[in-house]
Structures are given as structure tokens and as C-alpha cells.
Amino acid sequence: MKAVYPVYFTKTEDVILVEVPDLEILTEGKDMNDAFEMARDAMELKCVSLEDAKQEIPTPSKIR
């Protein structure tokens, strides 16, 4: 199954903060490319962990 989750990027002086509310993920990257990679890795890891624990993967919020 493929899904699209809303991801919020917030630039600070030092890093780019990343939030994926549907998956309860907070991470960061040193630049936008790194932040994108960190978000993807964290989302993949969270979904695999949920599957391994036999828990349901949350449905993505609707993007408005």
C-alpha cells in the first residue's frame, strides 16, 4: 500500500525541523535534502515497527 502523509518542514537558524503528525514523528535535517531523507527514513522505520508489532498503520490525514 502506498500512502501520502502531510509533512511539515520548519527552517530554523541551524536546522530544518520535520514533523509528521499522523505518525507521531519529529526529526530534523541540516538542509532540505537531509530533512527530506530523514523524514522518509523515519516514516519507513515507524511503519515497519508498527507492522512488526502487529499494529495498524494510521490512515493519512486528508490534505486540504
Phi, psi and omega in degrees: 000135175252142180217155178241118180255141174295137179230133180251129178247130179234119181275130174247185178295327188255324187216177171248118179277144182233132177231132174237087188302320183299331182253006180055049182247133170231128178209185180205164176218158182284336175210180185297319178299314179295318179298319178297315179298316180297320179296313180298314180298316181295321179293318178297315180297317180298315181294319178295318179297318178295317178298315180299326180274005181059035178255156181284137175280127182302146175285137179296145173293153176287136179271125181252000000 
